Coordinates of C-alpha atoms in Angstrom, one line a residue:
Chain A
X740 CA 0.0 0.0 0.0
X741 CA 3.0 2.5 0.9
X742 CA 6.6 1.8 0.0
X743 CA 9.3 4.4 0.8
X744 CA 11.9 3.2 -1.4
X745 CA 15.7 4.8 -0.3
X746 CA 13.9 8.4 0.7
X747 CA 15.8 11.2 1.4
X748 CA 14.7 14.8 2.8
X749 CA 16.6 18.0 3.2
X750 CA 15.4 21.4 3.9
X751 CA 16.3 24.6 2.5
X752 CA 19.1 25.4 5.0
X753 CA 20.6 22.0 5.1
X754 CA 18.9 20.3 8.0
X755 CA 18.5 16.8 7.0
X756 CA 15.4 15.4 8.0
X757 CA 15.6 11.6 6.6
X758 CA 18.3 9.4 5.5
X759 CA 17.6 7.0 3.0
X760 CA 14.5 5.5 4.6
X761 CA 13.0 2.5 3.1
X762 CA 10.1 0.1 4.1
X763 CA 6.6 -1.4 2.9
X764 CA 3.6 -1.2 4.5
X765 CA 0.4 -3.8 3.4
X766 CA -2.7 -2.6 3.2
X767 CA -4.5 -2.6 5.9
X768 CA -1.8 -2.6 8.1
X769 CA -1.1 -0.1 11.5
X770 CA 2.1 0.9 11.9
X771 CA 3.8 2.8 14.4
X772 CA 6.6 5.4 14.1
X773 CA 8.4 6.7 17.0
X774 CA 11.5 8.5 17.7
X775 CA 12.8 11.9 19.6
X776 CA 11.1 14.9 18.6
X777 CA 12.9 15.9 15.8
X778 CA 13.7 12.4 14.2
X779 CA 12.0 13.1 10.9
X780 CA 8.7 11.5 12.1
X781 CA 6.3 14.5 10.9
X782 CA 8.4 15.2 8.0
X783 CA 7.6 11.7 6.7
X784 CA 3.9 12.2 7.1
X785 CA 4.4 15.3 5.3
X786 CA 6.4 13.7 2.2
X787 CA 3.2 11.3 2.0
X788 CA 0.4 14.4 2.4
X789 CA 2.3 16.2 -0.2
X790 CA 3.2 19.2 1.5
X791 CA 6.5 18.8 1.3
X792 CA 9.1 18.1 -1.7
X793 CA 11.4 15.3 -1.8
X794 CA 14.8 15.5 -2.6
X795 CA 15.9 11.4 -3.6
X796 CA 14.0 8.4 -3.3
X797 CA 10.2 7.6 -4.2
X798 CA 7.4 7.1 -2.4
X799 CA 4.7 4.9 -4.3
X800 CA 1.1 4.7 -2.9
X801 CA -1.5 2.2 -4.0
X802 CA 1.5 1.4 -6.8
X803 CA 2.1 5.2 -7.9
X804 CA 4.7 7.2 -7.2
X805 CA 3.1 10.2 -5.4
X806 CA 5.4 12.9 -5.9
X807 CA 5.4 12.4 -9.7
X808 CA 1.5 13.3 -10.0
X809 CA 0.9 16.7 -12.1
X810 CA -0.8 19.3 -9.7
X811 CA -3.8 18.6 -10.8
X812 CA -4.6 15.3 -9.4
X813 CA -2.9 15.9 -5.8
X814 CA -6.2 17.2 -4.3
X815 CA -8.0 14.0 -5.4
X816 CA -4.5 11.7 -3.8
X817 CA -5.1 13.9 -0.8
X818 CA -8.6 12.8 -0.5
X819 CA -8.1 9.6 -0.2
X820 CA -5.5 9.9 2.8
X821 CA -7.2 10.9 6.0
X822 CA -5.3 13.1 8.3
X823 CA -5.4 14.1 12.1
X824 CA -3.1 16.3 13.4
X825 CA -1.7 17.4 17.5
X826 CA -3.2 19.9 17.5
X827 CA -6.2 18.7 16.1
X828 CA -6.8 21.8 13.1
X829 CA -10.5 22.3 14.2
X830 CA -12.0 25.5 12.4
X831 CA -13.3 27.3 15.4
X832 CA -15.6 29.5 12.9
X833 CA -18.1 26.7 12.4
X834 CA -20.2 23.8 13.9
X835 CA -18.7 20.5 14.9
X836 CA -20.8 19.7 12.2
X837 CA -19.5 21.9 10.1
X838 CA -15.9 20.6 10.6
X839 CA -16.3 17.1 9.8
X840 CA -19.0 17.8 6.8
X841 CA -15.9 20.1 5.4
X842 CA -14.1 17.2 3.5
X843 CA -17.5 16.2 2.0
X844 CA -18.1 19.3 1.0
X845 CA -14.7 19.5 -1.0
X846 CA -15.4 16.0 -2.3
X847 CA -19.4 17.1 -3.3
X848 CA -21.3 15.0 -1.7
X849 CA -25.0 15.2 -1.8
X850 CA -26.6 17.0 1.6
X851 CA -28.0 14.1 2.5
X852 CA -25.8 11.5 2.4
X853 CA -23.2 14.3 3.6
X854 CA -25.4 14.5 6.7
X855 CA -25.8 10.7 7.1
X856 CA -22.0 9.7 6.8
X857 CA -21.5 13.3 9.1
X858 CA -23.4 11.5 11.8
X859 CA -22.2 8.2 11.2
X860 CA -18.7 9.6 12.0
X861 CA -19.9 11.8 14.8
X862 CA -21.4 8.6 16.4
X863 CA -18.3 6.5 16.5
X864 CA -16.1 9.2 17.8
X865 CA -19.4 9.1 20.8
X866 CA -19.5 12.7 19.6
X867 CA -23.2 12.7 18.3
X868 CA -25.0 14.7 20.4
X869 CA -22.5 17.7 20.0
X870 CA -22.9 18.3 16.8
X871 CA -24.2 21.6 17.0
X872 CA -21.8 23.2 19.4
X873 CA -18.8 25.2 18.7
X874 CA -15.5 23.1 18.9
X875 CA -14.2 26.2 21.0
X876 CA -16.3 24.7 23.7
X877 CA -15.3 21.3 24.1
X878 CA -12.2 19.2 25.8
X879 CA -8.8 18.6 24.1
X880 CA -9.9 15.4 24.2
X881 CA -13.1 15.7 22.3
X882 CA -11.5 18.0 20.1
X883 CA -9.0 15.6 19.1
X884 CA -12.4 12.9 18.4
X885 CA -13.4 15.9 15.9
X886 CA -10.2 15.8 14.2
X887 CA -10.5 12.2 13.7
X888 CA -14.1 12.3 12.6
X889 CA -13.4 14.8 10.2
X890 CA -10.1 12.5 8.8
X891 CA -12.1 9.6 8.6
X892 CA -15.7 10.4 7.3
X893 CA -14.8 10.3 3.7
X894 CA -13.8 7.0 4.4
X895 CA -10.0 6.9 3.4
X896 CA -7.9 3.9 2.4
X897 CA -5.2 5.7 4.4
X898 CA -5.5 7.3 7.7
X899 CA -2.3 9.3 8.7
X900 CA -2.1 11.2 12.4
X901 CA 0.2 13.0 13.6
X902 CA 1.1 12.7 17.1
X903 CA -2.2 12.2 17.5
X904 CA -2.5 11.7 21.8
X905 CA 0.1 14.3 22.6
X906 CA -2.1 16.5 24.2
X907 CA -4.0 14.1 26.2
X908 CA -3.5 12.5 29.2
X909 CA -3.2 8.9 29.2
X910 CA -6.5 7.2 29.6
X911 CA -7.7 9.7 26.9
X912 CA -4.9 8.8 24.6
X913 CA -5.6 5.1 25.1
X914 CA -9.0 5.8 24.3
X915 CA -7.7 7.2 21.0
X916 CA -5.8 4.9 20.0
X917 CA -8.8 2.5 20.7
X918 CA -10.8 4.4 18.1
X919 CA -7.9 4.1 15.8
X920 CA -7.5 0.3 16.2
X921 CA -11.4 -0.1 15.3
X922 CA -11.0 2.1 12.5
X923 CA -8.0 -0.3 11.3
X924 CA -10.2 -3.4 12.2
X925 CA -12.4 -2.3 9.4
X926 CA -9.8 -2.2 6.7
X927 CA -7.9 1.6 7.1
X928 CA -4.4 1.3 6.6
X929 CA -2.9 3.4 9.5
X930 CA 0.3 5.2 9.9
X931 CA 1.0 6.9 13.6
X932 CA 3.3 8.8 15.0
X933 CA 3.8 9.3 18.2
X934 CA 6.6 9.5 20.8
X935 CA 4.8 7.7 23.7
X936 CA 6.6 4.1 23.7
X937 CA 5.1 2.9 26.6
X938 CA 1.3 3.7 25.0
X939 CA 2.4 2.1 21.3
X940 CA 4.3 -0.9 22.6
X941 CA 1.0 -2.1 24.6
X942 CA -0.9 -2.3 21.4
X943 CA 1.3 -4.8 20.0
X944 CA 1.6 -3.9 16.3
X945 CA 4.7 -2.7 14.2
X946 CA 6.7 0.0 15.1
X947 CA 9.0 1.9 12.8
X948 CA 11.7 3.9 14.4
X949 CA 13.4 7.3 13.2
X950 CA 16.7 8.4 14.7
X951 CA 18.0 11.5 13.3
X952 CA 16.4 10.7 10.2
X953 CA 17.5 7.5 9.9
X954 CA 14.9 4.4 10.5
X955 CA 16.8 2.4 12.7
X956 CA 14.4 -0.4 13.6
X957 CA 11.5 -2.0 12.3
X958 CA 10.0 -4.4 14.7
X959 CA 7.1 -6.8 14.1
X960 CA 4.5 -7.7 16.4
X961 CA 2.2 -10.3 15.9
X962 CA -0.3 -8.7 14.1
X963 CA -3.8 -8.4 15.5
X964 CA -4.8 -6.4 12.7
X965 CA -3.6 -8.3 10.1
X966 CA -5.7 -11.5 10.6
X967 CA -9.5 -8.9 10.7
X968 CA -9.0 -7.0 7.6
X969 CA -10.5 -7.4 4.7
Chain B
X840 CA -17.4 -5.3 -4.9
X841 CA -18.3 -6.9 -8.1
X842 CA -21.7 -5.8 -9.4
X843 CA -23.0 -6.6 -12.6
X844 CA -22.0 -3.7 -15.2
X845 CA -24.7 -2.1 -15.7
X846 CA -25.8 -1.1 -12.5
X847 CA -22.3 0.7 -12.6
X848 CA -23.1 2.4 -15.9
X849 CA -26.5 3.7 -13.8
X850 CA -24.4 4.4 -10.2
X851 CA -21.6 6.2 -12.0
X852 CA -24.8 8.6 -14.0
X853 CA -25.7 8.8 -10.4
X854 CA -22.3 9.8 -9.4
X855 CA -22.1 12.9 -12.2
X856 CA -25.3 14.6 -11.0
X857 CA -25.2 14.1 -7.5
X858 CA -21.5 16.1 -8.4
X859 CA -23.0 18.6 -10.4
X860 CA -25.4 19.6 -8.6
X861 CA -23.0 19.9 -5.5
X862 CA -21.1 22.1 -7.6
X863 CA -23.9 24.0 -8.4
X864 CA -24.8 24.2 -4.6
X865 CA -21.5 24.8 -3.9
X866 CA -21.8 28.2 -6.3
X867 CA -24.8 29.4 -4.2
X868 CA -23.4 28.4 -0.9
X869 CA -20.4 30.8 -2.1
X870 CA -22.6 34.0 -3.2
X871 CA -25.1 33.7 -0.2
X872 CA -22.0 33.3 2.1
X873 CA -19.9 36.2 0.7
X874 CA -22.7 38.6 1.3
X875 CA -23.5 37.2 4.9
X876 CA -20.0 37.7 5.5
X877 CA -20.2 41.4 4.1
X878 CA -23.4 42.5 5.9
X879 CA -21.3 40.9 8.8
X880 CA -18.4 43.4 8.2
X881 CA -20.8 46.5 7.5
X882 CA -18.3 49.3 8.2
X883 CA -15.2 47.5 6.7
X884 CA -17.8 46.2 3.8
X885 CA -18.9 50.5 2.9
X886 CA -15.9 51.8 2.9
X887 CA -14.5 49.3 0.2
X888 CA -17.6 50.2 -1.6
X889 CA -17.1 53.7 -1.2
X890 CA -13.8 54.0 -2.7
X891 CA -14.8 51.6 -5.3
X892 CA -17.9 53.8 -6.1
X893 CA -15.7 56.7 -6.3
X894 CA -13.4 55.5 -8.3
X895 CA -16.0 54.9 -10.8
X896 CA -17.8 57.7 -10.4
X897 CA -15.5 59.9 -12.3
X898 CA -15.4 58.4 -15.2
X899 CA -19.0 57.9 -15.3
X900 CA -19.8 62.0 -14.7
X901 CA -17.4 62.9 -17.3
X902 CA -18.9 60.7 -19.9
X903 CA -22.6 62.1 -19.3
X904 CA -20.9 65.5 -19.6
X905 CA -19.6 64.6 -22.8
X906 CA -22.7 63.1 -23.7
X907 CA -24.4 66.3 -23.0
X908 CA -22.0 67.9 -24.7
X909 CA -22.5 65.4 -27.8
X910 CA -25.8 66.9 -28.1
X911 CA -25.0 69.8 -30.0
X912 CA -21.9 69.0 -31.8
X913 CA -23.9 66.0 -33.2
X914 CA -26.9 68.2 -34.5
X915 CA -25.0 71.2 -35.3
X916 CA -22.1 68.9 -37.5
X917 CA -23.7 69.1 -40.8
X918 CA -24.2 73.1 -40.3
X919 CA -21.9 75.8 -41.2
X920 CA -23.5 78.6 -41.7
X921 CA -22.3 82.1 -42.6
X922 CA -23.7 85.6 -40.5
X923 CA -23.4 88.3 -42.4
X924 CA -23.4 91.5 -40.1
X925 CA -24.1 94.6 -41.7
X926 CA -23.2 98.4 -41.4
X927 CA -24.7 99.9 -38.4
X928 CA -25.6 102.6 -40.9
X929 CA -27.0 101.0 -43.8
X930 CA -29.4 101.8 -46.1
X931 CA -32.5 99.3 -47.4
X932 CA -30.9 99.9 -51.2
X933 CA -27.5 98.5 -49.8
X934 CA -30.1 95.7 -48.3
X935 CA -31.8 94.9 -51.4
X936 CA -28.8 94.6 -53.3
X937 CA -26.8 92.5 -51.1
X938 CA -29.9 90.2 -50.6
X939 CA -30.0 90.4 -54.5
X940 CA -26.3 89.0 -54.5
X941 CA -26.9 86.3 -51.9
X942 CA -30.3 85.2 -53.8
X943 CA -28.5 84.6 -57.3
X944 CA -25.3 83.2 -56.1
X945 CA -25.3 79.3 -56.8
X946 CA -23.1 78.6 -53.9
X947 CA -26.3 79.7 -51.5
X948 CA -28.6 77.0 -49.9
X949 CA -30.7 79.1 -48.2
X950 CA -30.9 82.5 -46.8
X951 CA -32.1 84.2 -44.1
X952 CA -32.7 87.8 -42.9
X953 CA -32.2 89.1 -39.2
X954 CA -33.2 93.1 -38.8
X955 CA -31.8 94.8 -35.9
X956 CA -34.9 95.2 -34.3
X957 CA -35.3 91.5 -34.6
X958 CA -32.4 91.0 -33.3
X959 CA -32.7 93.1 -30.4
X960 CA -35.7 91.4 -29.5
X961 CA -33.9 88.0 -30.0
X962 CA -31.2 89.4 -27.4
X963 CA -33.5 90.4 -25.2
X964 CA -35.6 87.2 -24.7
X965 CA -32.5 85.1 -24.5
X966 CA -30.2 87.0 -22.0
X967 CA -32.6 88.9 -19.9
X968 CA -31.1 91.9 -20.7
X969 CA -33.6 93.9 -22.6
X970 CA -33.9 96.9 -19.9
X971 CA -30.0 97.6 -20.9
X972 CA -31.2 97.5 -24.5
X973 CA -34.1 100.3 -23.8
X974 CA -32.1 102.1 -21.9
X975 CA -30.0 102.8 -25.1
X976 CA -30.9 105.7 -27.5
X977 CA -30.2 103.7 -30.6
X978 CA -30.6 100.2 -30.8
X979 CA -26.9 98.8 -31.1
X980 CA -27.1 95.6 -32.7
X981 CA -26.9 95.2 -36.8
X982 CA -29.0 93.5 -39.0
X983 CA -27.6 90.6 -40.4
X984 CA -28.0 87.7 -43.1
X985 CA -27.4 84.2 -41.8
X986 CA -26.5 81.9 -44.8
X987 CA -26.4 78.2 -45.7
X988 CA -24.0 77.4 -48.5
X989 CA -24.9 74.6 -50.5
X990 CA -21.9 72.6 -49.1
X991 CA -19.6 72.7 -46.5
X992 CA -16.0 72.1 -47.9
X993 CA -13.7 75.0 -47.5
X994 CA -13.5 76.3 -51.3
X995 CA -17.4 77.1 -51.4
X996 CA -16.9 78.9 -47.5
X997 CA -13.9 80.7 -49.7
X998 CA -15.8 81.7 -52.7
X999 CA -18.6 82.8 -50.8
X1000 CA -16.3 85.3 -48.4
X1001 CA -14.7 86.2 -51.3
X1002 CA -18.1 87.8 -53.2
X1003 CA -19.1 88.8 -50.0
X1004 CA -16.1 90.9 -49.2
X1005 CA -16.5 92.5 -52.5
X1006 CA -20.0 94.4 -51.7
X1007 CA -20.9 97.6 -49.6
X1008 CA -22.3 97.2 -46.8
X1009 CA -20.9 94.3 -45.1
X1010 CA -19.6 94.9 -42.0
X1011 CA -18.0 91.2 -40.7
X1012 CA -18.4 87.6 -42.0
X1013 CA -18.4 85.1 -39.2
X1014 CA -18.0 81.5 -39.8
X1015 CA -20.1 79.4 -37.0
X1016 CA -18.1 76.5 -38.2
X1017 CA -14.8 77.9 -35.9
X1018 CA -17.4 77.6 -33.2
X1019 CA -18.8 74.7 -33.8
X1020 CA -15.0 73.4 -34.2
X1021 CA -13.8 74.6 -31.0
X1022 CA -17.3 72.7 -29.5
X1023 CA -16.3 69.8 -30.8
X1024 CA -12.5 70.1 -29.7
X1025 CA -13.3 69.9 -26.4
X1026 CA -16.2 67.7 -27.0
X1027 CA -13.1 65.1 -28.5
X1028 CA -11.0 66.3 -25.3
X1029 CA -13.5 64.9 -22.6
X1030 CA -14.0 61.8 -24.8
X1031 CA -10.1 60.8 -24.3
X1032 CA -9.7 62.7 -21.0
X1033 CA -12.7 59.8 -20.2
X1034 CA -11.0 57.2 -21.6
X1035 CA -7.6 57.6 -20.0
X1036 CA -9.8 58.0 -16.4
X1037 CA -11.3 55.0 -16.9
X1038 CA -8.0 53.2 -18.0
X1039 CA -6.3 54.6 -14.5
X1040 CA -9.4 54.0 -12.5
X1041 CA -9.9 50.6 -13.5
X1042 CA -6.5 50.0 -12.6
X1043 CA -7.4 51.3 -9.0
X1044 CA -10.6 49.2 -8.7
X1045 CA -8.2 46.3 -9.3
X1046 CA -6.1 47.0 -6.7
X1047 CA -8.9 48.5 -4.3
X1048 CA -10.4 44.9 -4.7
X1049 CA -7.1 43.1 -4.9
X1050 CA -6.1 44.4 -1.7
X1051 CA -9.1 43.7 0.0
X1052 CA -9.3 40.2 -0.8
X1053 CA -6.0 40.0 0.2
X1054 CA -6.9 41.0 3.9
X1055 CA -9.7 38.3 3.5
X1056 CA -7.3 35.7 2.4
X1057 CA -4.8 36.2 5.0
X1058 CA -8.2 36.4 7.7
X1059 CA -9.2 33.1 6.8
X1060 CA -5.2 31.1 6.3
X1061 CA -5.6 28.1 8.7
X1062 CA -9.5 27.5 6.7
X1063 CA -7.4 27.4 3.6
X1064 CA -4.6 25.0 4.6
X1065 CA -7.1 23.0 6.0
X1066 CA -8.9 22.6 3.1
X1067 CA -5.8 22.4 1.3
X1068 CA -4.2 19.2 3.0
X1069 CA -8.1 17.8 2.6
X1070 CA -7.8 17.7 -1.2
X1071 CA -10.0 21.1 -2.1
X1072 CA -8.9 21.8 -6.0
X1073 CA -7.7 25.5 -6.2
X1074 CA -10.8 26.6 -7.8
X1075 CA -12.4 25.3 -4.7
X1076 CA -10.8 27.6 -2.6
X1077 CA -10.8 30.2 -4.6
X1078 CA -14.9 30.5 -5.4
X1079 CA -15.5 32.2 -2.2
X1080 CA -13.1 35.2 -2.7
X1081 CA -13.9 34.8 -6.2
X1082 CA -17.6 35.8 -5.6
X1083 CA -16.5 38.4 -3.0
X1084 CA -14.5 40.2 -5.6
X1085 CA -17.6 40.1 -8.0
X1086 CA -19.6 41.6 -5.6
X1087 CA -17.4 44.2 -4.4
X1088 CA -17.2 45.2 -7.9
X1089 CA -21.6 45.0 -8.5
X1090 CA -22.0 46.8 -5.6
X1091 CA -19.2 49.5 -6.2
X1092 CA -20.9 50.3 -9.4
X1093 CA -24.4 50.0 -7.6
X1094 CA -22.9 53.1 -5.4
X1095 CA -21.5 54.7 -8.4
X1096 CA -24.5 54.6 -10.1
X1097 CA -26.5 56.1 -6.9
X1098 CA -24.1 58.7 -6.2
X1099 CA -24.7 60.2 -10.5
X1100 CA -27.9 59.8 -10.0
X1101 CA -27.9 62.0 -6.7
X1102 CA -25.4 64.8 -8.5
X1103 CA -27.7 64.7 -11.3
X1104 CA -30.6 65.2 -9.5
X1105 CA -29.1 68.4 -7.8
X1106 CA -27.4 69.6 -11.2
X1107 CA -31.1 69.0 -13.1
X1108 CA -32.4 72.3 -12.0
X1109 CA -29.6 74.6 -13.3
X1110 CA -28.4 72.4 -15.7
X1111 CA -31.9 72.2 -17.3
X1112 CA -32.3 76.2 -17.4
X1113 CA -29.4 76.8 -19.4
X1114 CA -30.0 73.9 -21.9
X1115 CA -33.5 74.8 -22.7
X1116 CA -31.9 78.5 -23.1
X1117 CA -30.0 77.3 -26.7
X1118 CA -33.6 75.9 -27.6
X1119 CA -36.0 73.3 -26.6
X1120 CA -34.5 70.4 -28.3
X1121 CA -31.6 70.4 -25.4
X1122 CA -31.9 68.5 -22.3
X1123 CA -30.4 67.0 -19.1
X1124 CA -28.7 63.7 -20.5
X1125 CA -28.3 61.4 -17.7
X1126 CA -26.3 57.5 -17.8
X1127 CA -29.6 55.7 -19.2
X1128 CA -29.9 52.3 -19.0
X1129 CA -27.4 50.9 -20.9
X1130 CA -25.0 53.0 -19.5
X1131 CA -25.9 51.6 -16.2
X1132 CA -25.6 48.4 -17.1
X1133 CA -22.1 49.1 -18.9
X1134 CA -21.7 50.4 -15.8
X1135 CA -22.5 47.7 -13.3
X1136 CA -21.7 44.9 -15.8
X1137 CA -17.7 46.5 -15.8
X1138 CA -17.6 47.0 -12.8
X1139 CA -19.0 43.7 -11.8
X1140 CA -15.8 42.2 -14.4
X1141 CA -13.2 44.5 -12.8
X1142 CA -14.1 43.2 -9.2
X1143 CA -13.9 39.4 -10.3
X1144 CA -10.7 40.4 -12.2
X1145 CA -8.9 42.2 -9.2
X1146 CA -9.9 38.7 -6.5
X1147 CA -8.7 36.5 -9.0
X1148 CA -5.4 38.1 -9.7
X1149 CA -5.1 38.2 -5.8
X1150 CA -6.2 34.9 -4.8
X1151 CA -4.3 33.2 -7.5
X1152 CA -0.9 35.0 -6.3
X1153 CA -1.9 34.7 -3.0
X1154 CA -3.3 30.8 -2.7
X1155 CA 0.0 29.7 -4.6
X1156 CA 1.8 30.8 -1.5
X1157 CA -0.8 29.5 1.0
X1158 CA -0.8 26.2 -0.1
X1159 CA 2.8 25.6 -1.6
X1160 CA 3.0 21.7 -2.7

């Protein structure tokens, strides 16, 4: 489903931010990637949103190398991909509604069936009855169930986060990841960052390790994930 | 996954209009939006409109004074007549005779005769001054001919001076068409003095808008990287401020417009009086209706024009990829 393949990131001023990073993931598969702050974790995710250049290597997605697709057809690759971010993005301007109906909107999805897959979303996160509120007024941690609403109500194929329990405390964050390993249970290939060892090594799936932008292990649980998909 | 093919064929019809009509949706989510979030802004919103409906209003005044204007170089263009102002002293043999000349001469059109007394009379109904005129012992204005040559080209206006230099009596030969050349001088004058305005002012109504839509773009940054990293197509992003552009523009002109209509509503009185003094046939010209909608349609483009040279410039840096 993803295959880094000898990728190699630099920024303008020389920092380097990954070494020549390979590795495969299978579809359907949840995958950890952890390392210091500053290892290159978010700059991966970043080189498989798009928003970043790369300078060597490819990265092919579904079979296709991502960073060779003409301008045109990013937003459509983007859509696909499901993201949720620390610090969760939430436009404060708008409905809870309102946020996770946003990637349906850019998609153009009927009202209705926007509205029905809005709820459906809402409902898993246990978020339903909020709908109508301001995200301004709500927890971190029900902020951060927004965020993942929003990333997965278009239903991706890929669902990417982002340090995604960074801001939470830890029964919150497990409660996160929770949501994430249903999610994954139905098919979402997921790719998470996240510094907390101790939280990621409990769950018992792969975990991909950046040091100084160089992955320097690649461990393989027994996969719980592996054996419900499809 | 597998359905029969068919059923494809009808889901993916199904597919293109549900699409299209989001799109279309999408459109009038975008206007109704943009206005909310002007009526929102009122103060902010009027004073873009203000400058905007200045700017245009400059141009606009400046063409109805050259179309007032037009109205008497256009009906006096094919005249060029000829007055003939006789000797104060002059007696009705001198008359007869030149009358006489004028009559056989083939280069005539038509002719006609203006005594003094006539002609005081004319002055005095047309300036208001008749009390100055009895006042005076003798009546000071001369009789004169007025004459239409058969054509206008500068040998016949020649030939015509020429025999009428050569009889007694005739005091000055005025050409109207100097006049009537000077009119339409500065007639010609405000026509390109209007078209280098609205050249310039254009220009300011695309920064005017430009610049506000830039302020909008860098109000609403985190919406549009949002949206960005969520797959929304440039065009996508860039409808809103699209539409806010066009109606900036609309409702610039819309004030533009008003404003005319309000300095020609306090110009009609005056304006009016000294029209209708060179003859009935003159009156106040204002925009009309096609001129307002030259107006608002323009103004509407210039708008669009000025958001989507910003938001393209702009966006590009927003969402660098």
């Amino acid at each position: 489903m993803i295959r880094f393949d000898d990728v190699s990131k630099r920024y303008p001023g020389g920092h380097e931010a990954l070494k020549q990073v390979s590795f495969d993931m299978d579809r359907g598969e949840m995958v950890f990637l952890t390392g210091r702050s500053g290892a290159g974790k978010s700059t991966l995710l970043k080189l498989l949103m798009l928003s970043e250049p790369l300078n060597q290597g490819q990265i092919l997605v579904g079979g296709r190398n991502i960073h060779r697709l003409p301008a045109n057809k990013i937003p459509y690759y983007r859509r696909r991909i499901g993201v949720v971010f620390q610090d969760h993005q939430l436009l404060f301007d708008r409905s809870v509604y309102d946020n996770v109906a946003l990637p349906l909107q850019i998609d153009g999805y009927d009202k209705h069936e926007a509205a029905r897959r809005v709820r459906a979303a809402l409902d898993k996160v246990g978020l339903l009855n909020k709908e109508k509120l301001n995200p301004m007024t709500l927890s971190g941690g029900e902020q951060q169930r927004i965020g993942i609403a929003r990333a997965v109500v278009n239903r991706p194929q890929i669902l990417l986060a982002d340090e995604p329990t960074g801001n939470l405390d830890p029964q919150l964050a497990a409660e996160i990841m929770a949501l994430f390993e249903q999610f994954n249970q139905i098919g979402v290939s997921m790719l998470i960052a996240s510094h907390d060892l101790s939280l990621i090594t409990r769950l018992r799936h792969r975990i991909l390790t950046l040091d100084h932008g160089q992955l320097i292990r690649d461990e393989h649980h027994p996969s719980r994930s592996g054996a419900t998909a499809g | 996954m597998n359905r029969p093919a068919n059923t494809k064929g009808a889901r993916r019809e199904r597919d293109r209009r549900i699409r299209i009509n989001a799109w279309a949706s999408n459109h009038r989510d975008c206007a109704l939006d943009t206005i909310r979030r002007m009526l929102a802004q009122p103060v902010a919103t009027l004073m873009t409109l203000a400058v905007i409906g200045i700017a245009l209003l400059l141009p606009a005044l400046l063409y109805v004074a050259g179309s007032n204007l037009g109205q008497f170089t256009d009906r006096l263009e094919a005249t060029n007549r000829l007055t003939v102002y006789l000797a104060p002293d002059i007696s009705e043999q001198s008359i007869s005779e030149i009358r006489a000349a004028l009559d056989n001469s083939e280069l005539v059109g038509s002719l006609q005769f203006i005594s003094s007394e006539q002609a005081a009379e004319d002055f005095a109904r047309w300036s208001g001054l008749g009390d100055v005129l009895d006042s005076l012992a003798d009546n000071p204005l001369p009789a004169a001919f007025v004459v239409q040559p058969i054509s206008a080209d500068d040998g016949t206006l020649s030939s015509l001076q020429e025999l009428l230099n050569g009889l007694t009596g005739v005091d000055l030969i005025q050409v109207d068409q100097r006049w009537l050349e000077r009119l339409t001088g500065i007639s010609r004058l405000i026509d390109r003095t209007v078209m280098t305005l609205v050249f310039i002012l254009a220009f300011a109504v695309l920064f005017i808008t430009g610049n506000s839509i830039r302020t909008l773009i860098a109000n609403r940054q985190a919406e549009i990287r949002v949206m960005d990293l969520m797959g929304a197509t440039r065009s996508y992003m860039a409808r809103p401020f699209l539409y806010m552009g066009l109606w900036y523009g609309l409702f610039g002109g819309l004030v533009a417009w008003l404003l005319l209509q309000c300095m020609l509503l306090l110009l009609r009185e005056p304006a009016s009086t000294l029209l209708a003094s060179y003859g009935p046939q003159y009156q106040l010209i204002g925009l009309g209706s096609i001129g307002a909608a030259v107006l608002l349609l323009s103004s509407a483009g210039l708008g669009w024009l000025g958001a989507k040279l910003s938001v393209s410039r702009h966006l590009r840096a927003l969402t660098r990829s």
